[in-house]
Protein backbone atom coordinates (compact mmCIF):
# COMPACT_ATOMS: atom_id res chain seq x y z
CA UNK A 1 0.00 0.00 0.00
CA UNK A 2 1.24 3.53 -0.63
CA UNK A 3 4.91 3.49 -1.52
CA UNK A 4 5.43 -0.23 -2.20
CA UNK A 5 7.35 -0.78 -5.44
CA UNK A 6 7.75 -4.06 -7.31
CA UNK A 7 8.54 -4.01 -11.05
CA UNK A 8 10.32 -6.38 -13.41
CA UNK A 9 11.11 -7.01 -17.07
CA UNK A 10 13.02 -9.69 -18.94
CA UNK A 11 16.40 -8.29 -17.85
CA UNK A 12 15.77 -6.14 -14.76
CA UNK A 13 13.87 -6.08 -11.50
CA UNK A 14 13.17 -3.28 -9.02
CA UNK A 15 11.79 -3.63 -5.51
CA UNK A 16 11.53 -1.05 -2.77
CA UNK A 17 9.44 1.37 -0.81
CA UNK A 18 9.19 5.13 -0.83
CA UNK A 19 7.82 7.64 1.63
CA UNK A 20 5.93 10.81 0.76
CA UNK A 21 9.06 12.92 1.25
CA UNK A 22 10.85 10.91 -1.44
CA UNK A 23 8.99 12.24 -4.47
CA UNK A 24 10.37 13.59 -7.71
CA UNK A 25 12.60 12.60 -10.58
CA UNK A 26 15.76 10.52 -10.44
CA UNK A 27 18.28 9.52 -13.08
CA UNK A 28 21.75 8.19 -13.69
CA UNK A 29 23.81 7.77 -16.85
CA UNK A 30 21.55 5.08 -18.33
CA UNK A 31 18.16 5.22 -16.60
CA UNK A 32 15.54 7.67 -15.41
CA UNK A 33 12.55 7.19 -13.10
CA UNK A 34 9.74 9.22 -11.57
CA UNK A 35 9.10 8.56 -7.87
CA UNK A 36 6.34 9.36 -5.43
CA UNK A 37 2.64 9.06 -4.76
CA UNK A 38 0.36 10.15 -7.60
CA UNK A 39 3.29 10.74 -9.93
CA UNK A 40 1.75 11.99 -13.19
CA UNK A 41 0.90 9.77 -16.15
CA UNK A 42 2.00 12.16 -18.91
CA UNK A 43 5.41 13.49 -19.87
CA UNK A 44 6.95 15.66 -17.20
CA UNK A 45 8.97 18.80 -17.79
CA UNK A 46 12.33 17.59 -16.53
CA UNK A 47 14.92 19.66 -18.36
CA UNK A 48 15.72 22.87 -20.20
CA UNK A 49 16.30 22.29 -23.92
CA UNK A 50 19.97 23.00 -24.68
CA UNK A 51 21.14 22.66 -21.05
CA UNK A 52 23.30 19.58 -21.63
CA UNK A 53 25.45 19.96 -18.52
CA UNK A 54 22.45 20.58 -16.19
CA UNK A 55 23.69 23.99 -15.04
CA UNK A 56 20.20 25.56 -15.29
CA UNK A 57 21.40 27.90 -18.03
CA UNK A 58 22.63 27.88 -21.61
CA UNK A 59 26.35 28.56 -21.98
CA UNK A 60 29.31 27.72 -24.17
CA UNK A 61 29.87 24.77 -21.82
CA UNK A 62 26.70 23.18 -23.23
CA UNK A 63 28.02 23.55 -26.79
CA UNK A 64 31.33 21.94 -25.77
CA UNK A 65 29.46 19.11 -24.02
CA UNK A 66 27.44 18.42 -27.18
CA UNK A 67 30.56 18.53 -29.37
CA UNK A 68 32.31 16.09 -27.03
CA UNK A 69 29.27 13.81 -27.16
CA UNK A 70 29.15 13.87 -30.96
CA UNK A 71 32.88 13.51 -31.68
CA UNK A 72 34.45 11.85 -28.61
CA UNK A 73 31.88 9.25 -27.56
CA UNK A 74 33.73 6.25 -28.93
CA UNK A 75 37.26 7.19 -27.87
CA UNK A 76 38.53 5.61 -24.64
CA UNK A 77 39.57 6.15 -21.95
CA UNK A 78 36.41 7.44 -20.41
CA UNK A 79 35.54 7.65 -16.73
CA UNK A 80 32.00 6.53 -15.98
CA UNK A 81 29.52 3.68 -16.14
CA UNK A 82 29.67 3.52 -19.95
CA UNK A 83 33.39 3.33 -20.84
CA UNK A 84 32.60 4.30 -24.43
CA UNK A 85 30.92 7.62 -23.67
CA UNK A 86 31.35 9.80 -20.60
CA UNK A 87 29.51 12.67 -22.36
CA UNK A 88 26.03 11.11 -22.21
CA UNK A 89 23.17 13.22 -20.86
CA UNK A 90 19.62 12.41 -19.78
CA UNK A 91 17.13 13.15 -21.10
CA UNK A 92 18.59 13.12 -24.62
CA UNK A 93 16.17 15.84 -25.73
CA UNK A 94 18.49 18.32 -23.96
CA UNK A 95 20.75 18.11 -27.02
CA UNK A 96 18.08 18.05 -29.74
CA UNK A 97 17.72 21.84 -29.79
CA UNK A 98 16.52 22.04 -33.40
CA UNK A 99 13.75 19.45 -32.87
CA UNK A 100 14.96 17.08 -35.60
CA UNK A 101 14.71 13.96 -33.44
CA UNK A 102 18.44 13.21 -33.76
CA UNK A 103 21.63 14.68 -32.32
CA UNK A 104 23.79 16.17 -35.09
CA UNK A 105 26.15 19.00 -35.88
CA UNK A 106 23.00 20.96 -36.79
CA UNK A 107 22.16 21.08 -33.07
CA UNK A 108 25.62 22.48 -32.30
CA UNK A 109 25.17 25.22 -34.91
CA UNK A 110 21.66 25.97 -33.64
CA UNK A 111 22.90 26.32 -30.06
CA UNK A 112 25.87 28.48 -31.10
CA UNK A 113 23.55 30.77 -33.05
CA UNK A 114 21.28 31.03 -30.00
CA UNK A 115 24.19 32.01 -27.78
CA UNK A 116 25.87 34.48 -30.13
CA UNK A 117 23.16 35.74 -32.50
CA UNK A 118 20.04 35.99 -30.35
CA UNK A 119 20.07 39.77 -30.00
CA UNK A 120 20.74 40.62 -33.64
CA UNK A 121 17.63 41.43 -35.71
CA UNK A 122 16.15 40.82 -38.15
CA UNK A 123 15.21 37.26 -37.44
CA UNK A 124 12.46 35.22 -39.07
CA UNK A 125 10.49 33.29 -36.51
CA UNK A 126 8.06 33.49 -33.63
CA UNK A 127 10.45 35.61 -31.56
CA UNK A 128 11.74 38.34 -33.89
CA UNK A 129 14.77 38.83 -31.62
CA UNK A 130 15.86 35.21 -31.76
CA UNK A 131 14.88 32.53 -34.26
CA UNK A 132 17.47 30.19 -32.73
CA UNK A 133 15.60 29.51 -29.47
CA UNK A 134 16.05 25.81 -28.55
CA UNK A 135 12.83 23.92 -29.24
CA UNK A 136 11.00 22.35 -26.32
CA UNK A 137 10.21 18.68 -26.92
CA UNK A 138 9.28 15.71 -24.79
CA UNK A 139 10.65 15.98 -21.26
CA UNK A 140 12.73 19.03 -22.24
CA UNK A 141 10.00 21.58 -21.84
CA UNK A 142 11.14 23.77 -18.95
CA UNK A 143 11.38 27.46 -19.87
CA UNK A 144 14.71 28.95 -20.88
CA UNK A 145 16.40 31.03 -18.17
PDB file of N, CA and C in Angstrom, residues 4-10 12-16:
ATOM      1  N   UNK A   4       4.850   1.057  -1.860  1.00  0.00           N
ATOM      2  CA  UNK A   4       5.433  -0.229  -2.200  1.00  0.00           C
ATOM      3  C   UNK A   4       5.734  -0.270  -3.693  1.00  0.00           C
ATOM      4  N   UNK A   5       6.911  -0.764  -4.054  1.00  0.00           N
ATOM      5  CA  UNK A   5       7.349  -0.780  -5.443  1.00  0.00           C
ATOM      6  C   UNK A   5       7.855  -2.166  -5.793  1.00  0.00           C
ATOM      7  N   UNK A   6       7.313  -2.759  -6.856  1.00  0.00           N
ATOM      8  CA  UNK A   6       7.753  -4.065  -7.314  1.00  0.00           C
ATOM      9  C   UNK A   6       7.540  -4.125  -8.819  1.00  0.00           C
ATOM     10  N   UNK A   7       8.633  -4.002  -9.594  1.00  0.00           N
ATOM     11  CA  UNK A   7       8.543  -4.012 -11.054  1.00  0.00           C
ATOM     12  C   UNK A   7       9.594  -4.966 -11.600  1.00  0.00           C
ATOM     13  N   UNK A   8       9.310  -5.536 -12.781  1.00  0.00           N
ATOM     14  CA  UNK A   8      10.315  -6.384 -13.412  1.00  0.00           C
ATOM     15  C   UNK A   8      10.103  -6.424 -14.918  1.00  0.00           C
ATOM     16  N   UNK A   9      11.160  -6.779 -15.630  1.00  0.00           N
ATOM     17  CA  UNK A   9      11.109  -7.012 -17.070  1.00  0.00           C
ATOM     18  C   UNK A   9      11.959  -8.240 -17.346  1.00  0.00           C
ATOM     19  N   UNK A  10      12.216  -8.524 -18.591  1.00  0.00           N
ATOM     20  CA  UNK A  10      13.024  -9.688 -18.937  1.00  0.00           C
ATOM     21  C   UNK A  10      14.417  -9.625 -18.321  1.00  0.00           C
ATOM     22  N   UNK A  12      15.579  -6.929 -15.982  1.00  0.00           N
ATOM     23  CA  UNK A  12      15.770  -6.141 -14.763  1.00  0.00           C
ATOM     24  C   UNK A  12      14.603  -6.315 -13.800  1.00  0.00           C
ATOM     25  N   UNK A  13      14.897  -6.089 -12.520  1.00  0.00           N
ATOM     26  CA  UNK A  13      13.873  -6.083 -11.497  1.00  0.00           C
ATOM     27  C   UNK A  13      14.125  -4.961 -10.513  1.00  0.00           C
ATOM     28  N   UNK A  14      13.058  -4.357  -9.998  1.00  0.00           N
ATOM     29  CA  UNK A  14      13.174  -3.279  -9.021  1.00  0.00           C
ATOM     30  C   UNK A  14      12.179  -3.547  -7.906  1.00  0.00           C
ATOM     31  N   UNK A  15      12.653  -3.512  -6.663  1.00  0.00           N
ATOM     32  CA  UNK A  15      11.787  -3.628  -5.507  1.00  0.00           C
ATOM     33  C   UNK A  15      12.180  -2.558  -4.515  1.00  0.00           C
ATOM     34  N   UNK A  16      11.216  -2.034  -3.786  1.00  0.00           N
ATOM     35  CA  UNK A  16      11.535  -1.047  -2.773  1.00  0.00           C
ATOM     36  C   UNK A  16      10.296  -0.379  -2.233  1.00  0.00           C
TER      37      UNK A  16
END
